[in-house]
PDB file of C-alpha atoms in Angstrom:
ATOM      1  CA  GLU A   1      96.498 128.294  38.132  1.00 93.00           C
ATOM      2  CA  VAL A   2      99.817 126.232  37.191  1.00 94.00           C
ATOM      3  CA  GLN A   3     101.237 124.403  40.130  1.00 97.00           C
ATOM      4  CA  LEU A   4     104.153 122.107  40.807  1.00 98.00           C
ATOM      5  CA  VAL A   5     104.406 120.341  44.113  1.00 98.00           C
ATOM      6  CA  GLU A   6     107.579 118.446  45.008  1.00 98.00           C
ATOM      7  CA  SER A   7     107.532 115.937  47.911  1.00 98.00           C
ATOM      8  CA  GLY A   8     109.541 113.023  49.147  1.00 98.00           C
ATOM      9  CA  GLY A   9     112.634 114.809  50.446  1.00 98.00           C
ATOM     10  CA  GLY A  10     114.317 113.743  53.819  1.00 98.00           C
ATOM     11  CA  LEU A  11     117.252 112.789  55.376  1.00 98.00           C
ATOM     12  CA  VAL A  12     119.318 109.634  54.012  1.00 98.00           C
ATOM     13  CA  GLN A  13     122.564 108.029  54.829  1.00 98.00           C
ATOM     14  CA  PRO A  14     125.278 108.129  52.090  1.00 98.00           C
ATOM     15  CA  GLY A  15     124.966 105.334  49.640  1.00 98.00           C
ATOM     16  CA  GLY A  16     120.890 105.237  49.993  1.00 98.00           C
ATOM     17  CA  SER A  17     118.150 105.984  47.836  1.00 98.00           C
ATOM     18  CA  LEU A  18     115.261 108.385  47.684  1.00 98.00           C
ATOM     19  CA  LYS A  19     112.524 109.069  45.317  1.00 98.00           C
ATOM     20  CA  LEU A  20     111.161 112.407  44.722  1.00 98.00           C
ATOM     21  CA  SER A  21     107.672 113.262  43.178  1.00 98.00           C
ATOM     22  CA  CYS A  22     106.451 116.317  41.506  1.00 98.00           C
ATOM     23  CA  ALA A  23     102.690 116.654  41.066  1.00 98.00           C
ATOM     24  CA  ALA A  24     101.443 118.955  38.379  1.00 98.00           C
ATOM     25  CA  SER A  25      98.010 120.897  37.990  1.00 97.00           C
ATOM     26  CA  GLY A  26      96.601 123.679  36.235  1.00 96.00           C
ATOM     27  CA  PHE A  27      98.141 122.655  32.589  1.00 95.00           C
ATOM     28  CA  THR A  28      98.196 119.804  30.286  1.00 96.00           C
ATOM     29  CA  PHE A  29     100.889 117.999  32.022  1.00 96.00           C
ATOM     30  CA  SER A  30     101.431 115.376  28.997  1.00 96.00           C
ATOM     31  CA  ASN A  31     102.417 118.033  26.652  1.00 95.00           C
ATOM     32  CA  SER A  32     105.263 119.571  28.850  1.00 96.00           C
ATOM     33  CA  ASP A  33     108.871 118.703  29.472  1.00 97.00           C
ATOM     34  CA  ILE A  34     109.678 118.490  33.149  1.00 98.00           C
ATOM     35  CA  HIS A  35     113.139 119.482  34.348  1.00 98.00           C
ATOM     36  CA  TRP A  36     114.638 118.957  37.825  1.00 98.00           C
ATOM     37  CA  PHE A  37     117.107 121.471  39.251  1.00 98.00           C
ATOM     38  CA  ARG A  38     118.715 121.369  42.647  1.00 98.00           C
ATOM     39  CA  GLN A  39     120.348 124.272  44.860  1.00 98.00           C
ATOM     40  CA  ALA A  40     122.606 123.421  47.783  1.00 98.00           C
ATOM     41  CA  ALA A  41     122.252 125.867  50.861  1.00 97.00           C
ATOM     42  CA  GLY A  42     123.944 129.048  50.145  1.00 95.00           C
ATOM     43  CA  LYS A  43     124.693 128.238  46.405  1.00 97.00           C
ATOM     44  CA  GLY A  44     123.645 128.804  42.898  1.00 97.00           C
ATOM     45  CA  LEU A  45     121.060 126.649  40.845  1.00 97.00           C
ATOM     46  CA  GLU A  46     122.036 123.408  39.112  1.00 98.00           C
ATOM     47  CA  TRP A  47     120.335 121.578  36.314  1.00 98.00           C
ATOM     48  CA  VAL A  48     119.789 117.678  37.125  1.00 98.00           C
ATOM     49  CA  GLY A  49     118.008 116.502  34.299  1.00 98.00           C
ATOM     50  CA  ARG A  50     114.772 116.308  32.287  1.00 98.00           C
ATOM     51  CA  ILE A  51     112.376 114.150  30.813  1.00 98.00           C
ATOM     52  CA  LYS A  52     110.385 114.914  27.501  1.00 97.00           C
ATOM     53  CA  SER A  53     106.684 114.445  26.488  1.00 96.00           C
ATOM     54  CA  LYS A  54     105.333 111.259  25.041  1.00 95.00           C
ATOM     55  CA  ARG A  55     105.410 113.163  21.795  1.00 95.00           C
ATOM     56  CA  GLN A  56     109.089 113.088  21.922  1.00 95.00           C
ATOM     57  CA  ASP A  57     109.337 109.555  23.283  1.00 96.00           C
ATOM     58  CA  TYR A  58     109.882 110.571  26.958  1.00 97.00           C
ATOM     59  CA  ALA A  59     113.548 111.270  26.166  1.00 98.00           C
ATOM     60  CA  THR A  60     115.735 112.001  29.235  1.00 98.00           C
ATOM     61  CA  ALA A  61     118.947 113.442  29.879  1.00 98.00           C
ATOM     62  CA  TYR A  62     121.069 114.102  33.026  1.00 98.00           C
ATOM     63  CA  ALA A  63     123.792 116.335  34.302  1.00 98.00           C
ATOM     64  CA  ALA A  64     127.076 114.602  34.505  1.00 98.00           C
ATOM     65  CA  SER A  65     127.212 114.945  38.128  1.00 98.00           C
ATOM     66  CA  VAL A  66     124.053 112.440  38.561  1.00 98.00           C
ATOM     67  CA  LYS A  67     124.372 110.298  35.450  1.00 98.00           C
ATOM     68  CA  GLY A  68     124.025 106.777  36.290  1.00 98.00           C
ATOM     69  CA  ARG A  69     122.683 107.425  39.607  1.00 98.00           C
ATOM     70  CA  PHE A  70     119.492 109.266  39.039  1.00 98.00           C
ATOM     71  CA  THR A  71     116.624 108.418  36.793  1.00 98.00           C
ATOM     72  CA  ILE A  72     113.629 110.772  35.923  1.00 98.00           C
ATOM     73  CA  SER A  73     110.347 109.193  34.879  1.00 98.00           C
ATOM     74  CA  ARG A  74     106.655 110.137  34.601  1.00 98.00           C
ATOM     75  CA  ASP A  75     103.157 109.169  34.760  1.00 98.00           C
ATOM     76  CA  ASP A  76     101.046 111.199  32.482  1.00 97.00           C
ATOM     77  CA  SER A  77      97.770 109.516  34.213  1.00 97.00           C
ATOM     78  CA  LYS A  78      98.633 110.934  37.230  1.00 98.00           C
ATOM     79  CA  ASN A  79     100.002 114.218  36.181  1.00 98.00           C
ATOM     80  CA  THR A  80     103.344 113.342  37.965  1.00 98.00           C
ATOM     81  CA  ALA A  81     106.993 113.219  37.569  1.00 98.00           C
ATOM     82  CA  TYR A  82     109.441 111.323  39.723  1.00 98.00           C
ATOM     83  CA  LEU A  83     113.282 111.697  40.293  1.00 98.00           C
ATOM     84  CA  GLN A  84     114.889 108.401  41.589  1.00 98.00           C
ATOM     85  CA  MET A  85     118.039 109.138  43.187  1.00 98.00           C
ATOM     86  CA  ASN A  86     120.393 106.258  44.054  1.00 98.00           C
ATOM     87  CA  SER A  87     124.024 105.963  45.380  1.00 98.00           C
ATOM     88  CA  LEU A  88     123.315 109.360  47.130  1.00 98.00           C
ATOM     89  CA  ARG A  89     126.411 111.340  48.355  1.00 98.00           C
ATOM     90  CA  THR A  90     126.946 113.934  50.862  1.00 98.00           C
ATOM     91  CA  GLU A  91     127.263 116.472  47.765  1.00 98.00           C
ATOM     92  CA  ASP A  92     123.572 115.417  46.645  1.00 98.00           C
ATOM     93  CA  THR A  93     122.368 117.541  49.611  1.00 98.00           C
ATOM     94  CA  ALA A  94     120.284 120.221  48.406  1.00 98.00           C
ATOM     95  CA  MET A  95     116.689 121.739  47.819  1.00 98.00           C
ATOM     96  CA  TYR A  96     115.256 119.891  44.748  1.00 98.00           C
ATOM     97  CA  TYR A  97     112.905 121.788  42.354  1.00 98.00           C
ATOM     98  CA  CYS A  98     110.956 120.577  39.375  1.00 98.00           C
ATOM     99  CA  THR A  99     109.846 122.796  36.827  1.00 97.00           C
ATOM    100  CA  ARG A 100     107.910 122.647  33.493  1.00 96.00           C
ATOM    101  CA  ARG A 101     109.285 123.707  29.911  1.00 93.00           C
ATOM    102  CA  GLU A 102     107.030 124.168  26.897  1.00 89.00           C
ATOM    103  CA  THR A 103     108.837 127.033  24.852  1.00 89.00           C
ATOM    104  CA  PHE A 104     110.769 128.040  27.822  1.00 91.00           C
ATOM    105  CA  THR A 105     111.037 126.926  31.411  1.00 90.00           C
ATOM    106  CA  ASP A 106     108.581 128.978  33.403  1.00 92.00           C
ATOM    107  CA  TYR A 107     107.040 127.630  36.501  1.00 95.00           C
ATOM    108  CA  TRP A 108     109.041 126.313  39.473  1.00 96.00           C
ATOM    109  CA  GLY A 109     107.705 124.195  42.570  1.00 96.00           C
ATOM    110  CA  GLN A 110     108.605 125.374  46.073  1.00 97.00           C
ATOM    111  CA  GLY A 111     111.158 122.620  46.490  1.00 98.00           C
ATOM    112  CA  THR A 112     111.811 119.570  48.581  1.00 98.00           C
ATOM    113  CA  LEU A 113     114.848 119.378  50.731  1.00 98.00           C
ATOM    114  CA  VAL A 114     117.145 116.371  50.515  1.00 98.00           C
ATOM    115  CA  THR A 115     119.978 115.841  53.082  1.00 98.00           C
ATOM    116  CA  VAL A 116     122.504 113.111  52.803  1.00 98.00           C
ATOM    117  CA  ALA A 117     124.398 112.508  55.875  1.00 97.00           C
ATOM    118  CA  SER A 118     125.268 109.781  58.337  1.00 95.00           C
TER     119      SER A 118
ATOM    120  CA  ASP B   1     128.421 122.841  27.627  1.00 97.00           C
ATOM    121  CA  ILE B   2     127.521 126.482  27.334  1.00 98.00           C
ATOM    122  CA  VAL B   3     129.140 128.697  30.028  1.00 98.00           C
ATOM    123  CA  MET B   4     127.004 131.699  31.588  1.00 98.00           C
ATOM    124  CA  THR B   5     128.894 134.570  32.946  1.00 98.00           C
ATOM    125  CA  GLN B   6     126.873 137.035  34.836  1.00 98.00           C
ATOM    126  CA  SER B   7     127.987 140.404  36.206  1.00 97.00           C
ATOM    127  CA  PRO B   8     128.049 142.177  38.891  1.00 97.00           C
ATOM    128  CA  LEU B   9     128.133 139.722  41.716  1.00 97.00           C
ATOM    129  CA  SER B  10     126.868 142.014  43.974  1.00 97.00           C
ATOM    130  CA  LEU B  11     124.629 145.106  43.192  1.00 97.00           C
ATOM    131  CA  PRO B  12     123.747 147.689  46.220  1.00 97.00           C
ATOM    132  CA  VAL B  13     120.969 149.811  44.785  1.00 96.00           C
ATOM    133  CA  THR B  14     119.154 152.965  46.024  1.00 95.00           C
ATOM    134  CA  PRO B  15     115.131 152.964  45.878  1.00 96.00           C
ATOM    135  CA  GLY B  16     114.184 154.656  42.780  1.00 96.00           C
ATOM    136  CA  GLU B  17     117.381 154.283  41.088  1.00 97.00           C
ATOM    137  CA  PRO B  18     117.902 152.553  37.937  1.00 97.00           C
ATOM    138  CA  ALA B  19     119.982 149.027  38.021  1.00 97.00           C
ATOM    139  CA  SER B  20     121.391 146.739  35.086  1.00 98.00           C
ATOM    140  CA  ILE B  21     122.758 143.326  35.178  1.00 98.00           C
ATOM    141  CA  SER B  22     124.830 141.846  32.276  1.00 98.00           C
ATOM    142  CA  CYS B  23     124.763 138.143  31.121  1.00 98.00           C
ATOM    143  CA  THR B  24     127.159 136.495  28.531  1.00 98.00           C
ATOM    144  CA  SER B  25     127.066 133.164  26.859  1.00 98.00           C
ATOM    145  CA  SER B  26     129.785 131.152  25.592  1.00 98.00           C
ATOM    146  CA  GLN B  27     127.786 130.151  22.637  1.00 98.00           C
ATOM    147  CA  SER B  28     124.902 131.905  20.761  1.00 98.00           C
ATOM    148  CA  LEU B  29     121.439 131.340  22.052  1.00 98.00           C
ATOM    149  CA  LEU B  30     119.830 132.314  19.040  1.00 97.00           C
ATOM    150  CA  SER B  31     118.059 129.528  17.296  1.00 96.00           C
ATOM    151  CA  SER B  32     117.106 129.198  13.708  1.00 96.00           C
ATOM    152  CA  ASN B  33     113.363 129.947  14.974  1.00 94.00           C
ATOM    153  CA  GLY B  34     114.648 133.443  15.734  1.00 95.00           C
ATOM    154  CA  TYR B  35     113.975 132.995  19.706  1.00 96.00           C
ATOM    155  CA  ASN B  36     116.750 133.740  22.062  1.00 97.00           C
ATOM    156  CA  TYR B  37     116.696 130.928  24.690  1.00 97.00           C
ATOM    157  CA  LEU B  38     117.727 133.002  27.415  1.00 97.00           C
ATOM    158  CA  ASN B  39     115.464 133.530  30.669  1.00 98.00           C
ATOM    159  CA  TRP B  40     115.785 135.681  33.739  1.00 98.00           C
ATOM    160  CA  TYR B  41     114.721 134.710  37.152  1.00 98.00           C
ATOM    161  CA  LEU B  42     114.582 136.282  40.663  1.00 98.00           C
ATOM    162  CA  GLN B  43     114.940 134.155  43.770  1.00 98.00           C
ATOM    163  CA  LYS B  44     113.584 135.926  46.823  1.00 97.00           C
ATOM    164  CA  PRO B  45     115.102 135.084  50.081  1.00 94.00           C
ATOM    165  CA  GLY B  46     113.639 131.794  51.151  1.00 94.00           C
ATOM    166  CA  GLN B  47     111.626 131.141  47.874  1.00 96.00           C
ATOM    167  CA  SER B  48     111.950 129.343  44.703  1.00 97.00           C
ATOM    168  CA  PRO B  49     113.098 131.075  41.379  1.00 97.00           C
ATOM    169  CA  GLN B  50     110.250 133.059  39.701  1.00 97.00           C
ATOM    170  CA  LEU B  51     110.381 133.831  36.033  1.00 97.00           C
ATOM    171  CA  LEU B  52     110.878 137.680  35.058  1.00 98.00           C
ATOM    172  CA  ILE B  53     111.826 137.361  31.609  1.00 98.00           C
ATOM    173  CA  TYR B  54     111.711 134.703  28.892  1.00 98.00           C
ATOM    174  CA  LEU B  55     113.078 134.585  25.515  1.00 97.00           C
ATOM    175  CA  GLY B  56     115.597 137.194  25.905  1.00 97.00           C
ATOM    176  CA  SER B  57     113.139 140.193  26.056  1.00 97.00           C
ATOM    177  CA  ASN B  58     109.330 139.212  26.924  1.00 98.00           C
ATOM    178  CA  ARG B  59     108.012 140.044  30.335  1.00 98.00           C
ATOM    179  CA  ALA B  60     106.524 136.979  31.964  1.00 97.00           C
ATOM    180  CA  SER B  61     102.859 137.256  33.472  1.00 95.00           C
ATOM    181  CA  GLY B  62     102.330 139.679  36.414  1.00 95.00           C
ATOM    182  CA  VAL B  63     106.125 141.254  36.085  1.00 97.00           C
ATOM    183  CA  PRO B  64     106.064 144.906  36.516  1.00 97.00           C
ATOM    184  CA  ASP B  65     107.049 146.950  33.395  1.00 96.00           C
ATOM    185  CA  ARG B  66     110.092 148.484  35.380  1.00 97.00           C
ATOM    186  CA  PHE B  67     111.855 145.130  34.368  1.00 98.00           C
ATOM    187  CA  SER B  68     112.988 144.660  30.967  1.00 98.00           C
ATOM    188  CA  GLY B  69     115.400 142.209  28.947  1.00 98.00           C
ATOM    189  CA  SER B  70     117.536 142.875  25.917  1.00 98.00           C
ATOM    190  CA  GLY B  71     120.281 141.375  23.894  1.00 98.00           C
ATOM    191  CA  SER B  72     120.485 138.691  21.235  1.00 98.00           C
ATOM    192  CA  GLY B  73     122.969 135.863  20.577  1.00 97.00           C
ATOM    193  CA  THR B  74     125.590 135.985  23.405  1.00 98.00           C
ATOM    194  CA  ASP B  75     125.199 139.182  25.248  1.00 98.00           C
ATOM    195  CA  PHE B  76     122.003 139.922  27.404  1.00 98.00           C
ATOM    196  CA  THR B  77     120.929 142.689  29.682  1.00 98.00           C
ATOM    197  CA  LEU B  78     118.577 142.817  32.377  1.00 98.00           C
ATOM    198  CA  LYS B  79     117.324 146.419  33.399  1.00 98.00           C
ATOM    199  CA  ILE B  80     115.229 147.811  36.320  1.00 97.00           C
ATOM    200  CA  THR B  81     114.106 151.415  35.537  1.00 97.00           C
ATOM    201  CA  ARG B  82     113.478 152.266  39.225  1.00 97.00           C
ATOM    202  CA  VAL B  83     114.310 149.733  42.082  1.00 97.00           C
ATOM    203  CA  GLU B  84     111.779 149.094  44.813  1.00 96.00           C
ATOM    204  CA  ALA B  85     112.280 147.486  48.157  1.00 95.00           C
ATOM    205  CA  GLU B  86     110.613 144.184  46.840  1.00 95.00           C
ATOM    206  CA  ASP B  87     112.984 143.753  44.140  1.00 97.00           C
ATOM    207  CA  VAL B  88     115.724 142.632  46.531  1.00 97.00           C
ATOM    208  CA  GLY B  89     116.986 138.756  45.985  1.00 98.00           C
ATOM    209  CA  VAL B  90     119.349 136.970  43.725  1.00 98.00           C
ATOM    210  CA  TYR B  91     118.962 137.365  39.948  1.00 98.00           C
ATOM    211  CA  TYR B  92     119.739 134.551  37.846  1.00 98.00           C
ATOM    212  CA  CYS B  93     120.048 134.350  33.753  1.00 98.00           C
ATOM    213  CA  MET B  94     119.593 130.889  32.583  1.00 98.00           C
ATOM    214  CA  GLN B  95     120.098 129.426  28.942  1.00 97.00           C
ATOM    215  CA  ASP B  96     117.671 126.697  27.975  1.00 92.00           C
ATOM    216  CA  ARG B  97     118.864 126.440  24.433  1.00 95.00           C
ATOM    217  CA  GLN B  98     120.287 123.029  24.996  1.00 96.00           C
ATOM    218  CA  VAL B  99     120.830 120.592  27.813  1.00 96.00           C
ATOM    219  CA  PRO B 100     122.551 120.754  30.326  1.00 97.00           C
ATOM    220  CA  LEU B 101     120.664 123.980  31.081  1.00 97.00           C
ATOM    221  CA  THR B 102     123.136 126.500  32.830  1.00 98.00           C
ATOM    222  CA  PHE B 103     122.892 129.422  34.874  1.00 98.00           C
ATOM    223  CA  GLY B 104     124.880 132.284  35.403  1.00 98.00           C
ATOM    224  CA  GLY B 105     126.478 132.717  38.928  1.00 97.00           C
ATOM    225  CA  GLY B 106     123.787 134.927  40.311  1.00 98.00           C
ATOM    226  CA  THR B 107     123.788 138.831  41.083  1.00 98.00           C
ATOM    227  CA  ASN B 108     122.668 139.691  44.640  1.00 98.00           C
ATOM    228  CA  VAL B 109     120.577 142.829  44.579  1.00 97.00           C
ATOM    229  CA  GLU B 110     120.431 144.749  47.936  1.00 96.00           C
ATOM    230  CA  ILE B 111     119.127 147.992  48.823  1.00 93.00           C
ATOM    231  CA  LYS B 112     121.544 150.361  50.194  1.00 89.00           C
TER     232      LYS B 112
END
């Protein structure tokens, strides 16, 4: 069974940092692209960024709203992807989800809540 | 960026009746490999999104056959032949043809 489990969310002050994890199981993690999305309370879904597989040189891409502040990485030996978030703003407050993409984006984790507030 | 436009915003439905949601993209989602990179998701209250339809018209594993997806290029439709109470939630179309991946604004399906 494919599973993605996010963790690492919490309350952080504006300007602070947080690192989210996405632990995967039930599939060959190293072959999959991993995407991060977020959803503010009562709002729609927003793509944050992605990291490709080793076969594609771990290429990353980011939404304009987070570029230069967020960094996605992965450790295939641990079947885990990460989202390092720096210089956090109140508008980054959201539920953060990771997903896998092979030919298409299918499985989503249950999400981890990030709250940026003073 | 590819802009996704979804309608209607809200869709009250009677159980047993059909429902239809439209999704239009600002650029073609049809790739040279013949795939339309358009997916449909349902987000039930308090849950993460779940895949219903992938590559425009393919039902995901475990999805009831009352759900179907159609369309190609820039115009897509999700249809439910007979809505059931468990189908309530927000439906999203999403293109994963290119980054940034983008979503329609969502359609809130509720039971009348």
